Amino acid sequence: MAFDSATLQRHGVTPDEYARIVELVGRDPNLLELGLFSVMWSEHCSYKSSRVHLKTLPTEGARVVQGPGENAGAVDIGDGLAAVFKIESHNHPSFIEPYQGAATGVGGIIRDIFTMGARPIALLDSLRFGPVEDRATQRIVAGVVSGIGGYGNSIGIPTIGGEVMFDESYGGNPLVNVFCLGLARHDAIIKGEASGVGNPVYYVGAKTGRDGIHGATMASAEFDDKSAEKRPAVQVGDPFMEKLLLEACLEVMQTDACVGVQDMGAAGLTCATSETGSRGGVGVEIDVQYVPQRETGMTPYEIMLSESQERMLLIVKKGREAEVEQIFEKWDLHAVRIGEVTADNMLRIRDHGTLVAEVPNRALTDEGPVYRRPFSPPADLADRQRMPAVDAATVPAATDALMRLLSTPGIASKRWIYRQFDHMVRTNTIVPTGLGAAVVRVKGTNRALAMSLDGNGRYCQLDPRQGARLAVAEAARNVACAGAEPIGATNCLNFGNPERPEIMWQFAEAVAGIGDACRALGTPITGGNVSLYNETDGRPILPTPVIGVVGLMEDAAGVRTRVFPEAGLDIVVLGENFGELGGSEYLKTIVGVIAGRPPALDLERERALQKFLVSETGIKAIRSAHDCSDGGFAVALAECCCDSAGVGADVGIPSATGAGGGDRDNATLFGESATRVILSVNPDATDAFLERARAAGVTAARIGRTGGAHIRIAIDGRASVECRLSEAEDRWATGFSQWVERKPDRDGAGEPAGIPEGNQ
């Protein structure tokens, strides 16, 4: 063996993998070649532990223009237009360097979209942090939020939605998942593949530095007490450079001079050259002396493995070089020919003409290890799924429980976060952030696109298959509540160490659940991301599959938000309440446990409810729509009243089916049964609306009226919840912001300004 065990370990390569490398190359690799395999065979790039499971997901459909395998997926939205979208993670870098980790996560997903020839028009983010009362969490939150806003605001792409959750398991390993959507014409979509022997290979964008070297390898390992030493593996972003790169690339793509484009993201130039060659069935030869460098004395190893940001690889038609160079020069960018396409399927790297690496492209991209890792449920699964005994004497009054839940950071308003994002730039945004699913108009048409990100780690901790099914259903339901038909999905799968059988079981079960729900709801997976090894010192995060669903609305004028728009409307609830408290926010907040079984989900009923909501978009009887999820019915009702300019609600509901014991009322109010939506409906249209619901096979009932300055809920005719709307809204508005209100700085350092007394 050419390398000792310590060298292989630093590169994240096992002895068996090294033997496979020798077999594929036909000799011992040199250090540069080992580095190439290290990053390309990392979990982050190769999906070696997840690929066998991901192949089971549904990826085809009538609207699918591009499925998994390219930089992003795409679905047809009519008139020759496609919505191009994807979600990616930047979890490990965001723990080590919160501002830059989050900022470069935004930059990376934006490049995935415009690499396809699409103009990015919307960003969403799904975030997970540790307990918000911890100062370390407060610093990470501030840095991540500042990084997202700093990059998105500067490049001029609106951040218009997302979700934020908190749990102890994320304290040493936050999750930063970023979604981007863009628009392109079908015939203008560009793929990341090389073709045409002799065609020049161009490097465009920022110069290469030493930042981010082995970033993909770092993202494929657990954290420990030395993780801070990995700070050099975090990239540094420049949104102003990316804005120039975006415009220049889109302009080049409008010509026919561009054969293929690939972002230099994870694994940098190594990934870009090998993947374009492999996809096109050709070779790529480059000379690193021509790669623009911002630091002196960089070695071929450093150049090939750097993950410096804002860089792209272009394959250009021979004879069109001058045209391409002129476009990039106009945008004050580097466009340098560094090599050419060859016929031999090899990645060949030279340094001032001297051959320094030569490996088969497919060995790097397609012939790496694929593991069928053993998996089995955790030994304590039955204990996790057992509902705790709740002493009736300790159960808080319903109104008190509602107030506590509204002030819980996971439920409370995230206005402190989204007010730092420019959500109106480019003037496509229809629904202001925080009022429901994100919705943007498709300019030049009457259409709109709705988007939602959802995931629930509590549910997946208890039953990962059911938790994943519920995440798909909720994301699609949120889109349908806005009035849009769900047409496609993407996923970001965040789990712990796959070498542990119980973690691999969580992953396999979650993927199976996603497949179940996507097939039933007609939302094929067009692409996504897997992030494994999310644990610190052997403590894994809650299993957290995040689902992004995109929906199409034919008439943007029919869009709906969550808030009651005025007094005097009928309040209608769709779906049935079974009082299911397993895995609920109520159990976690009030009882202090994550236990029980997640809510049941009838996918046929879910599909019927969503189809009904979409069919009602043009009728306009519905004035607002909001799904019941975290916190159950009572929290959802209160959220319909918050941000409503003082519109309260007075409702009466029956006890939940199956709810019993001393916690019966709270199970009715705070159980998180799925497939439920609270609507406000024009009173003169309610009877006909209810009849249409029955005809569609959807359970529906009129339960009350909007108006007044209070939130009142009666159960079986008994008063249960009564509070002033102003008090409820104050709890909801400050429950999160009281902990984090501060002026963020670039790296998340500094002291929070809003820590309540007694917690300092």
PDB file of C-alpha atoms in Angstrom, residues 577-581 586 656 659-660 663-672:
ATOM      1  CA  ASN A 577     -59.980  15.122  15.088  1.00  0.00           C
ATOM      2  CA  PHE A 578     -58.782  11.933  16.787  1.00  0.00           C
ATOM      3  CA  GLY A 579     -57.022  13.689  19.676  1.00  0.00           C
ATOM      4  CA  GLU A 580     -53.639  12.151  18.848  1.00  0.00           C
ATOM      5  CA  LEU A 581     -50.980  13.480  21.209  1.00  0.00           C
ATOM      6  CA  TYR A 586     -48.002  19.543  23.639  1.00  0.00           C
ATOM      7  CA  ALA A 656     -62.036  14.335  19.669  1.00  0.00           C
ATOM      8  CA  ALA A 659     -59.732  11.122  23.300  1.00  0.00           C
ATOM      9  CA  GLY A 660     -60.191  10.104  26.897  1.00  0.00           C
ATOM     10  CA  ASP A 663     -56.390  14.978  29.426  1.00  0.00           C
ATOM     11  CA  ARG A 664     -59.447  14.610  27.175  1.00  0.00           C
ATOM     12  CA  ASP A 665     -59.980  18.313  26.507  1.00  0.00           C
ATOM     13  CA  ASN A 666     -56.318  18.996  25.885  1.00  0.00           C
ATOM     14  CA  ALA A 667     -56.135  16.015  23.526  1.00  0.00           C
ATOM     15  CA  THR A 668     -59.051  17.544  21.633  1.00  0.00           C
ATOM     16  CA  LEU A 669     -57.433  20.967  21.518  1.00  0.00           C
ATOM     17  CA  PHE A 670     -53.765  20.087  21.025  1.00  0.00           C
ATOM     18  CA  GLY A 671     -53.746  16.640  19.410  1.00  0.00           C
ATOM     19  CA  GLU A 672     -52.053  16.786  16.027  1.00  0.00           C
TER      20      GLU A 672
END
